[in-house]
Short mmCIF file of C-alpha atoms in Angstrom, two decimals:
data_model
loop_
_atom_site.label_atom_id
_atom_site.label_comp_id
_atom_site.label_asym_id
_atom_site.label_seq_id
_atom_site.Cartn_x
_atom_site.Cartn_y
_atom_site.Cartn_z
CA MET A 1 -84.08 3.34 -25.21
CA HIS A 2 -80.69 3.49 -26.89
CA ILE A 3 -77.21 4.75 -26.03
CA SER A 4 -76.50 8.32 -27.07
CA HIS A 5 -72.84 9.17 -27.77
CA PRO A 6 -71.18 11.24 -30.51
CA LEU A 7 -69.13 8.24 -31.68
CA ILE A 8 -72.03 5.74 -31.55
CA LYS A 9 -74.55 5.52 -34.37
CA PRO A 10 -78.06 6.53 -33.23
CA ASP A 11 -80.38 3.68 -32.21
CA SER A 12 -77.63 1.08 -32.70
CA ILE A 13 -76.91 -0.03 -29.11
CA GLU A 14 -79.75 -0.69 -26.71
CA SER A 15 -79.35 0.81 -23.23
CA ARG A 16 -78.95 -2.03 -20.72
CA THR A 17 -78.31 -1.39 -17.03
CA TYR A 18 -75.86 -4.26 -16.53
CA GLN A 19 -73.76 -3.24 -19.54
CA GLU A 20 -73.61 0.36 -18.39
CA SER A 21 -72.62 -0.78 -14.89
CA VAL A 22 -69.75 -2.87 -16.28
CA LEU A 23 -68.76 -0.01 -18.57
CA LEU A 24 -68.58 2.42 -15.64
CA SER A 25 -66.11 0.10 -13.95
CA ALA A 26 -64.11 -0.37 -17.17
CA VAL A 27 -63.79 3.39 -17.66
CA ASN A 28 -61.87 3.68 -14.40
CA LYS A 29 -59.74 0.53 -14.29
CA ASN A 30 -58.57 -2.53 -16.21
CA ILE A 31 -61.28 -5.15 -15.76
CA LEU A 32 -62.21 -8.72 -16.56
CA CYS A 33 -65.79 -8.80 -17.83
CA VAL A 34 -67.51 -12.17 -17.42
CA LEU A 35 -70.82 -12.31 -19.23
CA PRO A 36 -72.81 -15.27 -20.64
CA THR A 37 -72.72 -15.76 -24.40
CA GLY A 38 -75.30 -13.66 -26.22
CA LEU A 39 -75.68 -10.97 -23.56
CA GLY A 40 -73.51 -8.36 -25.24
CA LYS A 41 -69.83 -8.32 -24.36
CA THR A 42 -68.98 -6.70 -27.70
CA PRO A 43 -71.22 -3.62 -27.17
CA ILE A 44 -69.36 -3.02 -23.89
CA ALA A 45 -66.07 -3.09 -25.80
CA VAL A 46 -67.48 -0.72 -28.43
CA LEU A 47 -68.76 1.73 -25.80
CA LEU A 48 -65.44 1.69 -23.96
CA ALA A 49 -63.62 2.28 -27.25
CA ALA A 50 -65.87 5.29 -27.90
CA ASN A 51 -65.11 6.59 -24.41
CA ARG A 52 -61.35 6.24 -24.88
CA LEU A 53 -61.37 7.85 -28.32
CA GLU A 54 -63.43 10.77 -27.02
CA LYS A 55 -61.03 11.22 -24.10
CA PHE A 56 -57.89 10.70 -26.20
CA PRO A 57 -58.83 11.77 -29.77
CA GLU A 58 -55.38 11.07 -31.20
CA SER A 59 -55.19 7.58 -29.71
CA ARG A 60 -56.00 4.23 -31.28
CA ILE A 61 -57.66 0.96 -30.28
CA LEU A 62 -56.41 -2.63 -30.51
CA VAL A 63 -58.95 -5.49 -30.44
CA THR A 64 -57.66 -9.06 -30.26
CA ALA A 65 -59.47 -12.41 -30.47
CA PRO A 66 -58.11 -15.96 -30.71
CA THR A 67 -59.60 -16.87 -34.11
CA ARG A 68 -60.02 -15.13 -37.46
CA PRO A 69 -63.82 -15.56 -37.50
CA LEU A 70 -64.01 -13.83 -34.10
CA VAL A 71 -61.68 -11.08 -35.30
CA ASN A 72 -63.87 -10.49 -38.36
CA GLN A 73 -66.98 -10.54 -36.19
CA HIS A 74 -65.56 -7.80 -33.97
CA TYR A 75 -64.60 -5.74 -37.02
CA LYS A 76 -68.17 -5.93 -38.32
CA SER A 77 -69.67 -5.02 -34.93
CA PHE A 78 -67.42 -2.01 -34.44
CA ALA A 79 -68.12 -0.86 -38.02
CA ASP A 80 -71.88 -1.25 -37.46
CA PHE A 81 -71.92 0.64 -34.14
CA LEU A 82 -69.33 3.41 -34.50
CA THR A 83 -69.71 6.60 -36.49
CA LEU A 84 -66.07 6.34 -37.57
CA ASP A 85 -65.31 5.89 -41.27
CA ALA A 86 -64.96 2.15 -41.91
CA ASN A 87 -61.71 2.92 -43.73
CA GLY A 88 -60.23 3.74 -40.34
CA LEU A 89 -60.76 0.13 -39.21
CA ALA A 90 -58.55 -2.75 -40.33
CA VAL A 91 -58.25 -6.49 -39.85
CA ILE A 92 -54.66 -7.71 -39.63
CA THR A 93 -53.74 -11.31 -40.47
CA GLY A 94 -50.46 -13.14 -40.91
CA VAL A 95 -51.31 -13.51 -44.61
CA ILE A 96 -50.68 -9.78 -45.13
CA ALA A 97 -47.05 -9.01 -45.95
CA PRO A 98 -45.05 -7.69 -42.94
CA GLU A 99 -44.28 -4.35 -44.62
CA LYS A 100 -47.95 -3.86 -45.45
CA ARG A 101 -48.96 -4.70 -41.86
CA GLU A 102 -46.52 -2.10 -40.55
CA GLU A 103 -48.09 0.50 -42.82
CA ILE A 104 -51.61 -0.43 -41.69
CA TYR A 105 -50.63 -0.17 -38.04
CA LYS A 106 -49.50 3.41 -38.57
CA ASN A 107 -52.55 4.60 -40.52
CA LYS A 108 -55.61 2.91 -38.99
CA LYS A 109 -57.60 4.01 -35.95
CA ILE A 110 -58.81 0.59 -34.80
CA ILE A 111 -56.87 -2.63 -35.39
CA PHE A 112 -58.40 -6.11 -35.19
CA ALA A 113 -56.09 -9.12 -35.07
CA THR A 114 -55.28 -12.49 -33.53
CA PRO A 115 -52.85 -12.33 -30.58
CA GLN A 116 -50.26 -14.45 -32.39
CA THR A 117 -49.96 -11.89 -35.21
CA ILE A 118 -49.69 -9.00 -32.74
CA GLU A 119 -47.10 -10.81 -30.64
CA ASN A 120 -44.92 -11.52 -33.69
CA ASP A 121 -45.12 -7.95 -34.94
CA LEU A 122 -44.28 -6.54 -31.51
CA LYS A 123 -41.22 -8.78 -31.30
CA GLU A 124 -40.15 -7.69 -34.79
CA ASN A 125 -40.72 -3.99 -33.92
CA ARG A 126 -43.32 -3.59 -36.65
CA LEU A 127 -45.84 -2.27 -34.14
CA SER A 128 -45.64 0.26 -31.31
CA LEU A 129 -48.36 0.31 -28.64
CA ASN A 130 -47.43 3.78 -27.43
CA ASP A 131 -50.55 5.59 -28.67
CA PHE A 132 -53.12 2.85 -28.10
CA SER A 133 -55.55 3.91 -25.38
CA LEU A 134 -57.44 0.60 -25.23
CA LEU A 135 -56.50 -3.06 -25.56
CA VAL A 136 -59.40 -5.54 -25.81
CA LEU A 137 -58.59 -9.19 -25.07
CA ASP A 138 -61.52 -11.33 -26.17
CA GLU A 139 -61.78 -14.91 -24.85
CA VAL A 140 -59.25 -13.82 -22.22
CA HIS A 141 -59.57 -17.14 -20.37
CA HIS A 142 -56.84 -18.28 -22.79
CA ALA A 143 -54.40 -16.05 -20.88
CA ILE A 144 -52.58 -18.88 -19.13
CA GLY A 145 -49.35 -20.75 -19.80
CA GLY A 146 -47.41 -19.32 -22.71
CA TYR A 147 -50.35 -17.83 -24.61
CA ALA A 148 -49.67 -14.63 -26.58
CA TYR A 149 -52.05 -12.54 -24.45
CA LEU A 150 -49.53 -12.56 -21.59
CA PHE A 151 -46.78 -11.01 -23.70
CA ILE A 152 -49.10 -8.48 -25.35
CA ALA A 153 -50.64 -7.26 -22.07
CA LYS A 154 -47.24 -6.87 -20.41
CA LYS A 155 -45.81 -5.01 -23.41
CA TYR A 156 -48.90 -2.80 -23.63
CA LEU A 157 -48.75 -1.73 -19.98
CA GLU A 158 -45.05 -0.95 -20.38
CA ASP A 159 -45.35 1.09 -23.60
CA ALA A 160 -48.77 2.75 -23.76
CA LYS A 161 -49.10 6.41 -22.69
CA ASN A 162 -52.72 5.97 -21.60
CA PRO A 163 -53.32 2.23 -21.11
CA ARG A 164 -56.66 0.62 -20.49
CA ILE A 165 -57.31 -3.14 -20.81
CA LEU A 166 -60.66 -4.88 -21.15
CA GLY A 167 -60.72 -8.66 -20.87
CA LEU A 168 -63.83 -10.45 -22.13
CA THR A 169 -64.98 -14.02 -21.54
CA ALA A 170 -68.05 -16.14 -20.99
CA SER A 171 -66.07 -18.91 -19.28
CA PRO A 172 -63.20 -17.80 -17.02
CA GLY A 173 -62.83 -21.18 -15.33
CA GLY A 174 -64.44 -22.97 -12.47
CA ASP A 175 -62.58 -21.47 -9.53
CA ARG A 176 -61.32 -18.19 -8.14
CA ALA A 177 -57.69 -19.28 -8.54
CA LYS A 178 -58.13 -19.46 -12.34
CA ILE A 179 -59.70 -15.99 -12.43
CA ASP A 180 -56.91 -14.58 -10.27
CA GLU A 181 -54.32 -16.14 -12.58
CA ILE A 182 -55.93 -14.58 -15.65
CA CYS A 183 -56.02 -11.15 -14.00
CA LYS A 184 -52.43 -11.39 -12.80
CA ASN A 185 -51.22 -12.46 -16.25
CA THR A 186 -52.92 -9.58 -18.06
CA GLY A 187 -52.81 -6.69 -15.59
CA LEU A 188 -56.54 -6.73 -14.89
CA GLU A 189 -57.41 -5.01 -11.61
CA ALA A 190 -61.04 -5.95 -11.04
CA VAL A 191 -63.64 -8.51 -12.08
CA GLU A 192 -67.18 -7.74 -13.20
CA ILE A 193 -69.32 -10.88 -13.33
CA ARG A 194 -72.92 -11.07 -14.48
CA THR A 195 -74.99 -14.24 -14.72
CA GLU A 196 -78.42 -15.05 -16.06
CA ASN A 197 -79.69 -14.99 -12.47
CA ASP A 198 -78.75 -11.35 -11.80
CA GLU A 199 -81.77 -9.08 -11.51
CA ASP A 200 -80.48 -6.53 -14.03
CA VAL A 201 -79.78 -9.31 -16.56
CA LYS A 202 -83.00 -11.35 -16.23
CA PRO A 203 -85.14 -9.02 -18.42
CA TYR A 204 -82.88 -9.80 -21.41
CA ILE A 205 -82.82 -13.59 -21.03
CA LYS A 206 -84.86 -15.48 -23.59
CA GLU A 207 -86.57 -18.64 -22.47
CA LYS A 208 -84.74 -21.77 -23.53
CA GLY A 209 -86.44 -25.10 -24.07
CA VAL A 210 -84.11 -27.93 -23.13
CA GLU A 211 -84.78 -31.44 -24.38
CA TRP A 212 -82.49 -34.36 -23.54
CA ILE A 213 -82.30 -37.03 -26.23
CA SER A 214 -80.70 -40.36 -25.33
CA VAL A 215 -79.30 -42.83 -27.86
CA ASP A 216 -78.37 -46.45 -27.28
CA LEU A 217 -74.83 -47.59 -28.02
CA PRO A 218 -74.59 -50.61 -30.35
CA GLU A 219 -73.26 -53.95 -29.13
CA SER A 220 -69.98 -53.41 -30.99
CA PHE A 221 -69.32 -50.33 -28.86
CA ASP A 222 -70.13 -52.24 -25.68
CA ASN A 223 -67.60 -54.94 -26.57
CA ILE A 224 -64.85 -52.31 -26.64
CA ARG A 225 -66.18 -50.73 -23.47
CA GLN A 226 -65.97 -54.04 -21.60
CA LEU A 227 -62.31 -54.44 -22.58
CA LEU A 228 -61.54 -50.94 -21.39
CA LYS A 229 -63.45 -51.52 -18.17
CA ALA A 230 -61.43 -54.69 -17.44
CA ALA A 231 -58.12 -52.89 -18.04
CA TYR A 232 -59.23 -49.95 -15.90
CA ASN A 233 -60.48 -52.09 -13.01
CA GLN A 234 -57.25 -54.08 -12.96
CA ARG A 235 -55.23 -50.92 -12.27
CA VAL A 236 -57.72 -49.34 -9.86
CA ASP A 237 -57.90 -52.59 -7.84
CA ALA A 238 -54.10 -52.57 -7.57
CA LEU A 239 -54.16 -48.94 -6.42
CA ARG A 240 -56.79 -49.81 -3.83
CA LYS A 241 -54.67 -52.67 -2.47
CA MET A 242 -51.83 -50.15 -2.08
CA TRP A 243 -54.26 -47.88 -0.14
CA LEU A 244 -53.78 -45.14 -2.73
CA VAL A 245 -57.49 -44.90 -3.59
CA LYS A 246 -60.43 -45.46 -1.25
CA ARG A 247 -63.48 -45.39 -3.50
CA LYS A 248 -64.46 -48.49 -5.48
CA VAL A 249 -64.98 -46.26 -8.52
CA PRO A 250 -62.68 -43.23 -8.14
CA SER A 251 -63.55 -40.09 -10.09
CA LYS A 252 -61.27 -38.65 -12.72
CA LYS A 253 -60.47 -35.84 -10.28
CA ASP A 254 -59.44 -38.43 -7.67
CA LEU A 255 -56.99 -39.97 -10.13
CA LEU A 256 -55.57 -36.61 -11.22
CA VAL A 257 -55.03 -35.56 -7.60
CA LEU A 258 -53.33 -38.90 -6.91
CA GLN A 259 -51.11 -38.40 -9.96
CA GLY A 260 -50.04 -34.99 -8.65
CA ASN A 261 -49.33 -36.38 -5.17
CA LEU A 262 -47.25 -39.27 -6.54
CA MET A 263 -45.20 -36.97 -8.79
CA ALA A 264 -44.53 -34.71 -5.81
CA LYS A 265 -43.27 -37.73 -3.83
CA ILE A 266 -41.03 -38.74 -6.72
CA ARG A 267 -39.53 -35.26 -6.88
CA SER A 268 -38.76 -35.49 -3.16
CA GLY A 269 -36.89 -38.77 -3.68
CA ASN A 270 -39.53 -41.40 -2.93
CA LYS A 271 -38.90 -43.98 -5.65
CA ASN A 272 -41.67 -46.27 -4.41
CA ALA A 273 -44.15 -43.74 -5.81
CA PHE A 274 -43.17 -44.88 -9.32
CA ILE A 275 -45.21 -48.05 -8.75
CA GLY A 276 -48.38 -46.09 -8.07
CA LEU A 277 -47.65 -43.75 -10.99
CA SER A 278 -47.31 -46.75 -13.34
CA LEU A 279 -50.90 -47.64 -12.43
CA VAL A 280 -52.62 -44.26 -12.19
CA LEU A 281 -51.30 -42.82 -15.48
CA PRO A 282 -52.67 -45.70 -17.61
CA ALA A 283 -55.93 -45.62 -15.61
CA ILE A 284 -56.40 -41.95 -16.52
CA LYS A 285 -55.77 -42.70 -20.21
CA ILE A 286 -58.18 -45.65 -20.18
CA GLU A 287 -60.84 -43.53 -18.46
CA HIS A 288 -60.40 -40.87 -21.16
CA ALA A 289 -60.64 -43.47 -23.94
CA THR A 290 -63.87 -44.81 -22.43
CA GLY A 291 -65.30 -41.30 -22.39
CA LEU A 292 -64.41 -40.82 -26.05
CA LEU A 293 -66.06 -44.10 -27.00
CA GLU A 294 -69.26 -43.31 -25.13
CA THR A 295 -69.63 -39.65 -26.08
CA GLN A 296 -67.68 -39.06 -29.29
CA GLY A 297 -67.55 -42.34 -31.22
CA ILE A 298 -65.24 -44.62 -33.17
CA PRO A 299 -63.31 -42.20 -35.48
CA ILE A 300 -62.40 -39.98 -32.51
CA LEU A 301 -61.33 -42.98 -30.41
CA GLU A 302 -59.27 -44.28 -33.34
CA ASN A 303 -57.45 -40.92 -33.51
CA TYR A 304 -56.77 -41.14 -29.78
CA TRP A 305 -55.27 -44.62 -30.16
CA LYS A 306 -53.00 -43.33 -32.94
CA LYS A 307 -51.72 -40.57 -30.68
CA LEU A 308 -51.23 -43.05 -27.83
CA ARG A 309 -49.15 -45.35 -30.06
CA ALA A 310 -46.95 -42.40 -31.00
CA GLU A 311 -46.19 -41.46 -27.38
CA GLU A 312 -42.67 -42.18 -26.17
CA SER A 313 -43.29 -42.59 -22.42
CA LYS A 314 -42.71 -46.05 -21.01
CA TYR A 315 -46.15 -46.00 -19.40
CA SER A 316 -47.88 -45.40 -22.75
CA LYS A 317 -45.79 -48.05 -24.48
CA ALA A 318 -46.69 -50.56 -21.76
CA LEU A 319 -50.38 -49.66 -22.04
CA VAL A 320 -50.39 -50.23 -25.81
CA LYS A 321 -48.99 -53.74 -25.22
CA ASP A 322 -51.70 -54.59 -22.66
CA LYS A 323 -53.82 -57.45 -24.09
CA ALA A 324 -57.21 -55.85 -23.35
CA ILE A 325 -56.13 -52.47 -24.72
CA SER A 326 -54.55 -54.08 -27.78
CA ASN A 327 -57.82 -55.91 -28.51
CA ALA A 328 -59.80 -52.71 -27.96
CA MET A 329 -57.52 -50.92 -30.43
CA TRP A 330 -57.98 -53.67 -33.00
CA MET A 331 -61.76 -53.61 -32.65
CA THR A 332 -61.81 -49.82 -32.90
CA ASN A 333 -59.76 -49.92 -36.09
CA ARG A 334 -62.04 -52.55 -37.62
CA LEU A 335 -65.19 -50.56 -36.83
CA CYS A 336 -63.57 -47.39 -38.13
CA GLU A 337 -62.75 -49.06 -41.45
CA GLU A 338 -66.37 -50.25 -41.65
CA GLY A 339 -67.56 -46.67 -41.28
CA TYR A 340 -69.11 -46.93 -37.82
CA ARG A 341 -70.04 -43.63 -36.20
CA HIS A 342 -71.61 -42.71 -32.91
CA PRO A 343 -75.41 -43.22 -33.16
CA LYS A 344 -75.92 -39.61 -32.06
CA MET A 345 -74.59 -38.51 -35.48
CA SER A 346 -77.54 -40.00 -37.34
CA LYS A 347 -79.90 -38.55 -34.72
CA LEU A 348 -78.30 -35.13 -35.13
CA CYS A 349 -78.66 -35.31 -38.90
CA SER A 350 -82.30 -36.30 -38.56
CA ILE A 351 -83.04 -33.36 -36.25
CA ILE A 352 -81.25 -30.81 -38.45
CA ASN A 353 -82.72 -32.19 -41.66
CA SER A 354 -86.22 -31.96 -40.19
CA GLU A 355 -85.63 -28.40 -38.94
CA LEU A 356 -84.34 -27.21 -42.33
CA LYS A 357 -87.27 -28.76 -44.15
CA GLN A 358 -89.72 -26.94 -41.87
CA LYS A 359 -87.73 -23.69 -41.74
CA PRO A 360 -85.27 -23.47 -44.68
CA GLU A 361 -83.92 -20.11 -43.45
CA SER A 362 -83.01 -21.44 -39.99
CA LYS A 363 -79.54 -20.90 -38.56
CA ILE A 364 -78.32 -23.69 -36.30
CA ILE A 365 -75.34 -23.91 -33.96
CA VAL A 366 -73.93 -27.30 -32.97
CA PHE A 367 -71.44 -27.30 -30.10
CA ALA A 368 -68.92 -30.09 -29.50
CA SER A 369 -66.13 -30.56 -26.99
CA PHE A 370 -63.43 -31.89 -29.32
CA ARG A 371 -61.94 -30.68 -32.59
CA ASP A 372 -62.13 -34.14 -34.13
CA THR A 373 -65.83 -34.31 -33.29
CA VAL A 374 -66.41 -30.90 -34.89
CA SER A 375 -64.69 -32.14 -38.07
CA GLU A 376 -66.81 -35.29 -38.09
CA ILE A 377 -70.03 -33.32 -37.57
CA TYR A 378 -69.00 -30.93 -40.36
CA SER A 379 -68.43 -33.88 -42.70
CA VAL A 380 -71.74 -35.53 -41.84
CA LEU A 381 -73.83 -32.36 -42.11
CA GLY A 382 -72.27 -31.57 -45.47
CA ARG A 383 -74.39 -34.36 -46.94
CA ILE A 384 -77.62 -32.64 -45.92
CA ASP A 385 -79.19 -30.54 -48.65
CA LYS A 386 -79.13 -26.81 -47.84
CA ALA A 387 -77.22 -27.34 -44.57
CA LYS A 388 -74.11 -25.42 -45.72
CA PRO A 389 -72.09 -26.21 -42.56
CA VAL A 390 -69.12 -24.10 -41.49
CA GLU A 391 -66.46 -25.14 -38.96
CA PHE A 392 -65.71 -22.71 -36.15
CA ILE A 393 -62.74 -23.90 -34.10
CA GLY A 394 -60.72 -21.98 -31.53
CA GLN A 395 -56.94 -22.12 -31.24
CA GLY A 396 -56.83 -24.14 -28.04
CA SER A 397 -54.29 -26.77 -27.16
CA ARG A 398 -53.59 -29.09 -30.06
CA LEU A 399 -52.57 -31.74 -27.55
CA SER A 400 -55.88 -31.78 -25.76
CA GLY A 401 -57.81 -31.56 -29.01
CA LYS A 402 -60.34 -29.27 -27.35
#
């Protein structure tokens, strides 16, 4: 059974109870829709757009997403599902001349763009949101800090005659406080969450086979790891003697909480807290470096060391001069020059090469946590015949590299 609507192409959108339930909520208020990847957030946005255009025929729609590939993907989906002439839809990028963008804004029914472009054009008065009846914020979990979504949502609610906002995400954050912050920042009034365990979602979940593959780290990696472990233990032992940590092996969360507590004490005038801070900050950096070595590999760790050397804080400068860290940096650089990679890279290539030989038409997605790792995977897979890899990277924090 498919959705029937005058603005939706026949037999294009399957009727799903959970989507229609979320849509019903979105029709009446600004909502945050949390739905696992692959379960159809875009069709909900399309259906809501059809509803708003039917209710306000002279209005327009603005769809934003944090990357150009996502923007183009939304454009294609809307064009595939809606009965509107495709000429009424337009993708806006910063590459288009400002005067041309202003003209497009005035003449197109549905605009697709990155939030940075929209923010700039709003500030330069090239775009008015007065007659937009729907604003879609895809990957809305980015709506924290100084991200463009905050400015756009505020401006939209101030200027639009008939505002409606739909926030979409598969990963809003691990706690209620993060969700509340997102909603507050973007004017969202309610949250609609569906998971793979919900009864109305289960019929559409495809079975996934999960196979864990372990790889052994070479001895050269372990030599660096032992140096990092010694430097880390030295600082954690000192923190334990000061009664600042209780566990023999504190978690990263323990250290981050301690960092926050010490900084709060410093702000209140307790100068003794500087001693603890001089230990916990390097410990956090060493713990992060160890994680990069174990999970990402030598080139990524080498990039991290370069960034650490460039930091101006006295704590970072002192850490770089530490004998164990200095030796770890030297060993990392030597292995990097010799072309060492994480052993999982060769395993990944073997798996993908085998899959493409068996099924040449296969499409494969490889996820990674860090930008540098994505670039390395892209480079490695480029050597596989018929792989044709493409990088897909969001516009997250450049500092975190995620």
